[in-house]
Structures are given as structure tokens and as C-alpha cells.
């Protein structure tokens, strides 16, 4: 059976579509296990050749392999210049020099820069990992790490040969930690409280996670509270953030990740003031703030110039052309102060959100004029500039939809034109999670569909995977990374792989169930391929909870994640229990309502929206009737589920920072809490207007 499976797997992988510009197919063949550790003893020696021996991108990836082995309670692998008489070599090399040093050990053709080959040598003579680049070699070693399995003091890989590369060159992991998106799983970089502040180790853990998922950019919003005139007075918030971020930038370089802040080009200060480029004093202050950050984050190698939302200007004759001209001026300033930096220029919105006309109120003529002008100006931007142009000018970046109106404003028309001049990315913000209720997202099917649409367009080089909860959305960001790397696999393959990497072989079942969380309508939500019912969700969450509580789950993740495996498991148990109980609540309320309607009499006016308290009151007024005992039992069960307690626990566990900050806060966190509760009809028990904070603004 195994030989048949391997043969089918080989054929399947050979049928994967060929990447544009390359003549080979992705290949993956497997056979019996090649042991790195056999019967509790090292069976290989790691042999980096040439420049690979001194390359931190390579040696760190090998350290991750040893970390996995150590966590699996087997010996680690030594590094040497050659294998011993008792071990086989695992050669690691990159570039022409590395290829020459491997000699006839390597059998491959042209590879993309970030691609790699892993192949066994004949007669169990060892393993070779090679790439044209040091980053590609790192990715090859990460692939080897992902393939390892350990049982009975033996750890090894089934890989016979792999040829692989990322379908999209620029893969961006984006974290938005703005004041309105604070939660327990995001970093607090804006509020004057120690709650949810991150240590350097937590920042570095996030970078390791980004790298292990094979993203090559880390984007964060340099929020308006940081883009503030307070920088000229030594503002504490700005100074501390700059010091931390410079350390993160250096650390990220050692992990093959380019830090890439996005700045809403003219949005300034904690009050998000939109500075007008046509007001000389405001423009001068704006450019001075830009200059401060360009100089302060002097080790940055990449910047994104963002549009509006927030930002933009509709005053003093400003138009979308004004944004393009200002972006060109800022780009030239960046290049002057930091010649090594590359620049991304955004067109997010309808397009160029907030410039000239109110957000999402444009039309085809305005969009065409703006984009034609933008395309004409691209050659004037510094060499190496790349741009983002979404498939469609809409909040969900969907072609042929403009804001809330139907319109033929297809961004791909201009993306194809721009691709003749520079690399073009998407900036599809909601394909991962949007800005609403915090829970474990899994929009993998939508992500794969987006990637296929981008490939069909033939002009895109990458895009973003956004999150506002990086310590929670481990599955979501993994799925997005896999969609950028190879979108030709099934959702089931990707989810099972995540479960194994997060929890070990027994965790594959957990991975396959995580998609069931995606049941709350909101920004970017698309119904799952199965219909939502509280009964289905209750069943799925019950199964998931049973898996998460198994004793045979690994306590350490196979690849680095932003939090430990144990912490992630505990977080998932919290959400799984919550969603199970909310589904139970919805089921019970539905049953109670159905029985009341069936009973008639005092319940004759009951609807699906009748408050729970009203049903209780009617029960006290009703005499004997056939449904009475069932309804009493349901009422007691609903009370025991404690909807007010669930809501309070969710708020405190997720949005607790808003109970301790001094400033008035955005109401979206409370609205997000109500969205969760109302999906399961808890609004029939708990009044959505009962806010925990009178300071919600």
C-alpha cells in the first residue's frame, strides 16, 4: 500500500502547474524513512559547505531541527566538515560555489532564487539540501524540519526528493496594533499600561514564527500615535518603540525577514489628524515627522507608503493625484536618507482611499483618472520600487465591486499595466480576518481562491496576510503562508499539516476542525463550504475539545510559533469551550422557543426574538400544559450556561486592556463582543447595549 501511495503522491505532485518562467515541475517523492536519529543515536552529521558554514540563516535553521529533536527527547545532530564512519552526511549548500562543492551529488535544473532541492544520495549515503540562495537553503532546511517524525527513539524523514519554491516572491506578514485593535493576543504599543506589553523575547518569537512560515516580510503599521509631533520632544512612547523596533529589525535580518512598516502617508498624532499637503505648515511638519522616523529606523531596508483609511484629504484642492505626488516626494526623501531602502507604494481603497472624495464614494471615471496618473508616474519613483494594486477597488478587494455599489472597477486592468514597470502585490486586508471579533480565524478556502485569481491575472508577485491577534491566529497565518507558497494543494492537506506541526501526529484531527470556527459574519467573511448550524458547531467543538485534551499531544511545536504549544493549546481550549457553550445556548433557545409556540395559550405571541426573561415570566403565568416539564428543564439548562458570564469572561479575557486604559476607546471592541454573542442569540438574554465602559466613544 505504501508503494502505491507514494506513486500516486509522486504523480499528483508532478501534475502541479508550472510556475511562470521556470521549466521544471514541483516534485515530491517519498519512500521509507531516512533516519537522522536511529535507535537513540545520531545517524547523520550536518555538513554545511562553503559559505553555508558561516551563514546564520543556515545555521539557525539547523538549530531549529536540533530544537525539535531535543523536544522529542532524542539526541541532537552534530555539525562537521564531513560525516563520521558511523553517520551519513546531510550536506547543505547554496549558490554556484555550493553546487560546485557538491559535484555530481546534485541532480537538478534551474531553480528560482528562493527555491530548493532536497534529495537522498544513493545507497543511504546521505542527504543533500541545495538552493541558489542562502534564503532558499533556509527554506529547504525548514521543509526538512517540517517533514520529520519521531517514534521509538528514531527520528527521520520520508522525503526521497523535493523540488519546491514559493509561487509568490513577496510574502508579507502584517500586524496591525492600532489603538482600536488591542486585545490579549496583540502587542500593546500605544497605551500607557504594562498590560500586553511585549518583551524583546516575545517580539523575537513572533519574528521566528514569521520566518518559520516562510514569509519574507514583516509589516506593521507605524500608527499615527507614533507618527506624532511628540517625536520632536523626546516622546516616551515613540522613543521606546524605536529602540525596540531597531532590535527587531536586526533580529529579523538574521532570520531572513525584512521589516517593512506601512505609514498612512498624512495621518498624524493620537487624534489621527489628516495633514493637508496644500497647507505649507502642515506639509512641513508631516515631512519632518517622516524624516525623523526614516533616520531613527535607519537599519530598515523597506517602507510602504500608505494611502488613506485613515488618512487622505478632501480639502484645499486635494485629489487622488495629490496623493501620488506626495508619495513620490516621500519616496525620494526615504531614498535620500536611506539609499539602501526599497519602497512600496499603495493604492488601497477605491482607489487611494480618502483622497479628493470621501472614502468608498468614487466612480469609474475617478478611478480611471487616478490609476492612469499613478501608472504614468511609476517610472519616476526610485529604482526597486514596487506597488500594491488590488484585484478590485472594494473593501474586500473583489473585482467588479466598488464599495457597496456594483461597478466595473477592476483593479487588475491597472495591475497588469504596472507589472510591465515593477513588481505588483495585492493588499487584501480582509482575506484573513478583517477588524472585527477576535476568535481563531480560518479563511483558508477564500485565501486559496484569491491566490488562484491572482495567478490567473498573471501579474502579481505577492501580498499580505493581516492579523490583529498574532499570538492567536497561528492557524490563519500558517494557512495564508501556505497559500502564497503553493496554492495548488487542498485545504485538508494544509489543515492536517498545521495540526501536526502544532500538536504532533495526534493533532492532525485538530487542524482539520479549526475551519469550523469561521462562522461569524463580518468583514471578509464568506460562508464556509458547509452550512452553519449551531448543531454542527456544537458537534465540531465537542470533537475538537476532545482532541485538545488528549494526553498524546506534543507540548512543543515542531516549528517555532509566536507562543508555546502549551499556551496555544490552552487558548484554543478557551475558545473551543466558549463556542461549544454558545452553540449549546443557541440550540437550547431554539428548542425552548419551538416548545413555547407549540404550547400556545400564554405563549401565543412568542417569536424567535422574544426575550428569555419574557418566556420565564410567561411560564409562571401558565398553568399545566404538555410541554411544561421540557421547558422547565431547558430554562434551567440555559441559566446554567450563564450567557452573561460567558460574555463577561470573553470581554475580560480578550479585551481586558480597555478596562485599564485611561483614554476613551473606540466602540468596536464592544460591538465585536456583541457580534459574537448575537450570532448565538444571547441578545435574548443579555442586552447588547449594556456596555462595560461608559467611556466607549
Short mmCIF file of N, CA and C in Angstrom, two decimals, residues 381-485:
data_model
loop_
_atom_site.label_atom_id
_atom_site.label_comp_id
_atom_site.label_asym_id
_atom_site.label_seq_id
_atom_site.Cartn_x
_atom_site.Cartn_y
_atom_site.Cartn_z
N UNK A 381 9.49 56.98 -9.64
CA UNK A 381 9.84 56.51 -8.30
C UNK A 381 11.21 55.86 -8.31
N UNK A 382 11.87 55.81 -7.14
CA UNK A 382 13.24 55.25 -7.09
C UNK A 382 13.30 53.82 -7.63
N UNK A 383 14.45 53.47 -8.14
CA UNK A 383 14.67 52.12 -8.66
C UNK A 383 14.39 51.10 -7.55
N UNK A 384 13.73 50.02 -7.91
CA UNK A 384 13.41 48.97 -6.94
C UNK A 384 12.05 49.12 -6.30
N UNK A 385 11.34 50.22 -6.60
CA UNK A 385 10.01 50.43 -6.04
C UNK A 385 9.06 49.32 -6.52
N UNK A 386 8.17 48.88 -5.63
CA UNK A 386 7.08 48.01 -6.03
C UNK A 386 5.78 48.61 -5.52
N UNK A 387 4.66 48.15 -6.04
CA UNK A 387 3.37 48.77 -5.74
C UNK A 387 2.37 47.70 -5.35
N UNK A 388 1.29 48.12 -4.70
CA UNK A 388 0.17 47.20 -4.50
C UNK A 388 -1.08 47.77 -5.16
N UNK A 389 -1.73 46.91 -5.94
CA UNK A 389 -2.98 47.25 -6.63
C UNK A 389 -3.89 46.04 -6.48
N UNK A 390 -4.96 46.19 -5.77
CA UNK A 390 -5.84 45.06 -5.50
C UNK A 390 -6.59 44.62 -6.75
N UNK A 391 -7.10 43.39 -6.68
CA UNK A 391 -7.87 42.86 -7.81
C UNK A 391 -9.11 43.69 -8.06
N UNK A 392 -9.67 44.25 -7.02
CA UNK A 392 -10.85 45.09 -7.17
C UNK A 392 -10.82 46.23 -6.18
N UNK A 393 -11.41 47.35 -6.52
CA UNK A 393 -11.41 48.53 -5.66
C UNK A 393 -12.61 48.47 -4.72
N UNK A 394 -12.52 47.58 -3.74
CA UNK A 394 -13.60 47.40 -2.77
C UNK A 394 -12.98 47.02 -1.43
N UNK A 395 -13.74 47.12 -0.34
CA UNK A 395 -13.19 46.75 0.97
C UNK A 395 -12.67 45.32 1.02
N UNK A 396 -13.28 44.42 0.25
CA UNK A 396 -12.81 43.04 0.22
C UNK A 396 -11.94 42.76 -0.99
N UNK A 397 -11.57 43.81 -1.71
CA UNK A 397 -10.62 43.69 -2.83
C UNK A 397 -11.13 42.76 -3.92
N UNK A 398 -12.44 42.68 -4.07
CA UNK A 398 -13.04 41.78 -5.04
C UNK A 398 -13.26 42.53 -6.35
N UNK A 399 -12.87 41.97 -7.47
CA UNK A 399 -13.06 42.65 -8.75
C UNK A 399 -14.53 42.93 -9.05
N UNK A 400 -14.75 44.05 -9.73
CA UNK A 400 -16.08 44.41 -10.22
C UNK A 400 -17.05 44.82 -9.13
N UNK A 401 -16.55 45.08 -7.94
CA UNK A 401 -17.40 45.61 -6.88
C UNK A 401 -16.71 46.86 -6.33
N UNK A 402 -17.43 47.94 -6.27
CA UNK A 402 -16.87 49.20 -5.80
C UNK A 402 -17.58 49.61 -4.52
N UNK A 403 -16.89 49.46 -3.39
CA UNK A 403 -17.53 49.78 -2.13
C UNK A 403 -18.81 48.96 -1.98
N UNK A 404 -19.90 49.64 -1.80
CA UNK A 404 -21.18 48.96 -1.64
C UNK A 404 -22.01 49.00 -2.93
N UNK A 405 -21.40 49.49 -4.02
CA UNK A 405 -22.13 49.61 -5.28
C UNK A 405 -21.55 48.63 -6.30
N UNK A 406 -22.37 48.20 -7.22
CA UNK A 406 -21.88 47.42 -8.34
C UNK A 406 -21.26 48.39 -9.35
N UNK A 407 -20.07 48.06 -9.78
CA UNK A 407 -19.42 48.90 -10.79
C UNK A 407 -18.29 48.11 -11.42
N UNK A 408 -17.95 48.47 -12.62
CA UNK A 408 -16.90 47.74 -13.32
C UNK A 408 -15.57 48.43 -13.07
N UNK A 409 -15.10 48.38 -11.84
CA UNK A 409 -13.80 48.96 -11.48
C UNK A 409 -12.87 47.81 -11.09
N UNK A 410 -12.30 47.20 -12.06
CA UNK A 410 -11.48 46.02 -11.89
C UNK A 410 -10.02 46.45 -11.79
N UNK A 411 -9.42 46.29 -10.59
CA UNK A 411 -8.05 46.73 -10.39
C UNK A 411 -7.04 45.99 -11.23
N UNK A 412 -7.37 44.80 -11.70
CA UNK A 412 -6.42 44.01 -12.47
C UNK A 412 -6.02 44.68 -13.78
N UNK A 413 -6.90 45.54 -14.30
CA UNK A 413 -6.58 46.26 -15.53
C UNK A 413 -5.29 47.06 -15.35
N UNK A 414 -5.19 47.75 -14.20
CA UNK A 414 -4.02 48.59 -13.95
C UNK A 414 -2.87 47.78 -13.35
N UNK A 415 -3.20 46.71 -12.63
CA UNK A 415 -2.14 45.86 -12.10
C UNK A 415 -1.30 45.27 -13.23
N UNK A 416 -1.97 44.89 -14.31
CA UNK A 416 -1.24 44.34 -15.45
C UNK A 416 -0.36 45.39 -16.11
N UNK A 417 -0.85 46.62 -16.18
CA UNK A 417 -0.03 47.70 -16.74
C UNK A 417 1.17 47.98 -15.84
N UNK A 418 0.92 48.05 -14.54
CA UNK A 418 2.01 48.34 -13.60
C UNK A 418 3.06 47.25 -13.61
N UNK A 419 2.64 46.00 -13.81
CA UNK A 419 3.58 44.87 -13.79
C UNK A 419 4.59 44.95 -14.93
N UNK A 420 4.30 45.75 -15.95
CA UNK A 420 5.27 45.98 -17.01
C UNK A 420 6.40 46.89 -16.54
N UNK A 421 6.19 47.55 -15.39
CA UNK A 421 7.15 48.55 -14.90
C UNK A 421 7.83 48.14 -13.60
N UNK A 422 7.15 47.35 -12.76
CA UNK A 422 7.68 46.99 -11.44
C UNK A 422 6.87 45.83 -10.88
N UNK A 423 7.36 45.19 -9.80
CA UNK A 423 6.54 44.14 -9.17
C UNK A 423 5.25 44.71 -8.60
N UNK A 424 4.18 43.92 -8.68
CA UNK A 424 2.87 44.34 -8.19
C UNK A 424 2.37 43.31 -7.17
N UNK A 425 1.90 43.80 -6.04
CA UNK A 425 1.35 42.95 -4.99
C UNK A 425 -0.13 43.29 -4.81
N UNK A 426 -0.84 42.43 -4.09
CA UNK A 426 -2.15 42.78 -3.57
C UNK A 426 -1.98 43.25 -2.13
N UNK A 427 -2.99 43.94 -1.63
CA UNK A 427 -3.03 44.31 -0.20
C UNK A 427 -4.44 43.97 0.27
N UNK A 428 -4.72 42.66 0.25
CA UNK A 428 -6.05 42.12 0.51
C UNK A 428 -6.21 41.96 2.02
N UNK A 429 -6.80 42.97 2.64
CA UNK A 429 -6.78 43.11 4.10
C UNK A 429 -7.68 42.13 4.82
N UNK A 430 -8.81 41.79 4.20
CA UNK A 430 -9.80 41.01 4.93
C UNK A 430 -9.81 39.53 4.56
N UNK A 431 -8.91 39.10 3.70
CA UNK A 431 -8.92 37.70 3.28
C UNK A 431 -8.51 36.78 4.44
N UNK A 432 -7.88 37.35 5.47
CA UNK A 432 -7.52 36.56 6.65
C UNK A 432 -8.49 36.76 7.80
N UNK A 433 -8.79 38.04 8.17
CA UNK A 433 -9.67 38.20 9.33
C UNK A 433 -10.43 39.51 9.44
N UNK A 434 -10.07 40.57 8.75
CA UNK A 434 -10.77 41.83 8.95
C UNK A 434 -10.44 42.44 10.32
N UNK A 435 -11.32 43.33 10.80
CA UNK A 435 -11.04 44.07 12.04
C UNK A 435 -12.12 43.88 13.09
N UNK A 436 -12.76 42.74 13.09
CA UNK A 436 -13.92 42.63 13.96
C UNK A 436 -13.67 41.62 15.09
N UNK A 437 -14.57 40.71 15.33
CA UNK A 437 -14.49 39.86 16.51
C UNK A 437 -13.22 39.02 16.53
N UNK A 438 -12.57 39.00 17.69
CA UNK A 438 -11.36 38.20 17.86
C UNK A 438 -11.75 36.77 18.22
N UNK A 439 -11.38 35.86 17.35
CA UNK A 439 -11.54 34.42 17.60
C UNK A 439 -10.63 33.70 16.62
N UNK A 440 -10.42 32.41 16.72
CA UNK A 440 -9.47 31.72 15.82
C UNK A 440 -10.02 31.64 14.39
N UNK A 441 -9.49 32.47 13.53
CA UNK A 441 -9.97 32.51 12.15
C UNK A 441 -9.36 31.38 11.32
N UNK A 442 -10.09 31.02 10.26
CA UNK A 442 -9.56 30.05 9.30
C UNK A 442 -10.30 30.25 7.97
N UNK A 443 -9.82 31.21 7.19
CA UNK A 443 -10.43 31.51 5.89
C UNK A 443 -9.59 30.92 4.76
N UNK A 444 -9.11 29.72 4.97
CA UNK A 444 -8.18 29.11 4.03
C UNK A 444 -8.76 29.00 2.63
N UNK A 445 -10.01 28.58 2.51
CA UNK A 445 -10.58 28.39 1.18
C UNK A 445 -10.67 29.71 0.43
N UNK A 446 -10.99 30.79 1.14
CA UNK A 446 -11.02 32.09 0.48
C UNK A 446 -9.61 32.51 0.07
N UNK A 447 -8.62 32.21 0.92
CA UNK A 447 -7.23 32.55 0.59
C UNK A 447 -6.77 31.81 -0.66
N UNK A 448 -7.06 30.52 -0.73
CA UNK A 448 -6.67 29.75 -1.91
C UNK A 448 -7.36 30.27 -3.16
N UNK A 449 -8.64 30.63 -3.03
CA UNK A 449 -9.36 31.18 -4.18
C UNK A 449 -8.75 32.50 -4.63
N UNK A 450 -8.34 33.34 -3.66
CA UNK A 450 -7.70 34.61 -4.01
C UNK A 450 -6.38 34.38 -4.74
N UNK A 451 -5.59 33.41 -4.24
CA UNK A 451 -4.31 33.12 -4.90
C UNK A 451 -4.52 32.63 -6.33
N UNK A 452 -5.52 31.79 -6.53
CA UNK A 452 -5.77 31.30 -7.89
C UNK A 452 -6.22 32.44 -8.80
N UNK A 453 -7.01 33.35 -8.27
CA UNK A 453 -7.43 34.52 -9.04
C UNK A 453 -6.23 35.38 -9.40
N UNK A 454 -5.32 35.55 -8.45
CA UNK A 454 -4.11 36.35 -8.71
C UNK A 454 -3.22 35.69 -9.74
N UNK A 455 -3.09 34.35 -9.66
CA UNK A 455 -2.29 33.64 -10.65
C UNK A 455 -2.92 33.75 -12.03
N UNK A 456 -4.23 33.66 -12.08
CA UNK A 456 -4.92 33.78 -13.36
C UNK A 456 -4.69 35.14 -13.98
N UNK A 457 -4.61 36.19 -13.15
CA UNK A 457 -4.34 37.53 -13.67
C UNK A 457 -2.95 37.61 -14.27
N UNK A 458 -2.01 36.83 -13.73
CA UNK A 458 -0.68 36.74 -14.32
C UNK A 458 0.23 37.93 -14.06
N UNK A 459 -0.10 38.77 -13.07
CA UNK A 459 0.71 39.98 -12.88
C UNK A 459 1.14 40.20 -11.43
N UNK A 460 0.76 39.29 -10.51
CA UNK A 460 1.01 39.55 -9.10
C UNK A 460 2.22 38.79 -8.58
N UNK A 461 2.99 39.47 -7.72
CA UNK A 461 4.22 38.90 -7.15
C UNK A 461 4.10 38.61 -5.66
N UNK A 462 2.92 38.83 -5.08
CA UNK A 462 2.78 38.57 -3.65
C UNK A 462 1.67 39.38 -3.04
N UNK A 463 1.66 39.42 -1.70
CA UNK A 463 0.63 40.15 -0.99
C UNK A 463 0.81 40.01 0.51
N UNK A 464 -0.25 40.37 1.26
CA UNK A 464 -0.16 40.40 2.72
C UNK A 464 -1.06 39.34 3.35
N UNK A 465 -0.70 38.98 4.56
CA UNK A 465 -1.57 38.20 5.45
C UNK A 465 -1.68 39.01 6.73
N UNK A 466 -2.82 39.64 6.91
CA UNK A 466 -3.01 40.58 8.02
C UNK A 466 -3.55 39.86 9.26
N UNK A 467 -3.12 40.33 10.43
CA UNK A 467 -3.72 39.89 11.67
C UNK A 467 -3.69 41.00 12.71
N UNK A 468 -4.67 40.98 13.61
CA UNK A 468 -4.69 41.86 14.77
C UNK A 468 -4.51 41.04 16.04
N UNK A 469 -4.19 39.75 15.87
CA UNK A 469 -4.02 38.86 17.03
C UNK A 469 -2.94 37.82 16.73
N UNK A 470 -1.69 38.25 16.59
CA UNK A 470 -0.63 37.33 16.14
C UNK A 470 -0.37 36.16 17.08
N UNK A 471 -0.69 36.31 18.37
CA UNK A 471 -0.46 35.19 19.30
C UNK A 471 -1.64 34.22 19.33
N UNK A 472 -2.69 34.53 18.59
CA UNK A 472 -3.85 33.64 18.47
C UNK A 472 -3.96 33.03 17.08
N UNK A 473 -3.74 33.83 16.05
CA UNK A 473 -4.04 33.39 14.69
C UNK A 473 -2.90 32.58 14.07
N UNK A 474 -2.44 31.57 14.80
CA UNK A 474 -1.35 30.74 14.30
C UNK A 474 -1.80 29.94 13.09
N UNK A 475 -2.99 29.39 13.14
CA UNK A 475 -3.51 28.61 12.02
C UNK A 475 -3.79 29.50 10.82
N UNK A 476 -4.45 30.62 11.04
CA UNK A 476 -4.81 31.52 9.95
C UNK A 476 -3.58 31.99 9.19
N UNK A 477 -2.54 32.40 9.92
CA UNK A 477 -1.33 32.91 9.27
C UNK A 477 -0.53 31.79 8.61
N UNK A 478 -0.57 30.60 9.19
CA UNK A 478 0.04 29.43 8.55
C UNK A 478 -0.65 29.15 7.22
N UNK A 479 -1.98 29.14 7.23
CA UNK A 479 -2.73 28.86 6.02
C UNK A 479 -2.44 29.90 4.93
N UNK A 480 -2.40 31.16 5.32
CA UNK A 480 -2.11 32.21 4.34
C UNK A 480 -0.71 32.03 3.75
N UNK A 481 0.25 31.68 4.61
CA UNK A 481 1.61 31.45 4.12
C UNK A 481 1.65 30.31 3.13
N UNK A 482 0.93 29.23 3.44
CA UNK A 482 0.90 28.08 2.53
C UNK A 482 0.22 28.44 1.22
N UNK A 483 -0.79 29.32 1.27
CA UNK A 483 -1.46 29.72 0.03
C UNK A 483 -0.53 30.52 -0.87
N UNK A 484 0.35 31.32 -0.28
CA UNK A 484 1.33 32.06 -1.07
C UNK A 484 2.42 31.13 -1.60
N UNK A 485 2.79 30.12 -0.81
CA UNK A 485 3.88 29.23 -1.22
C UNK A 485 3.43 28.28 -2.33
#
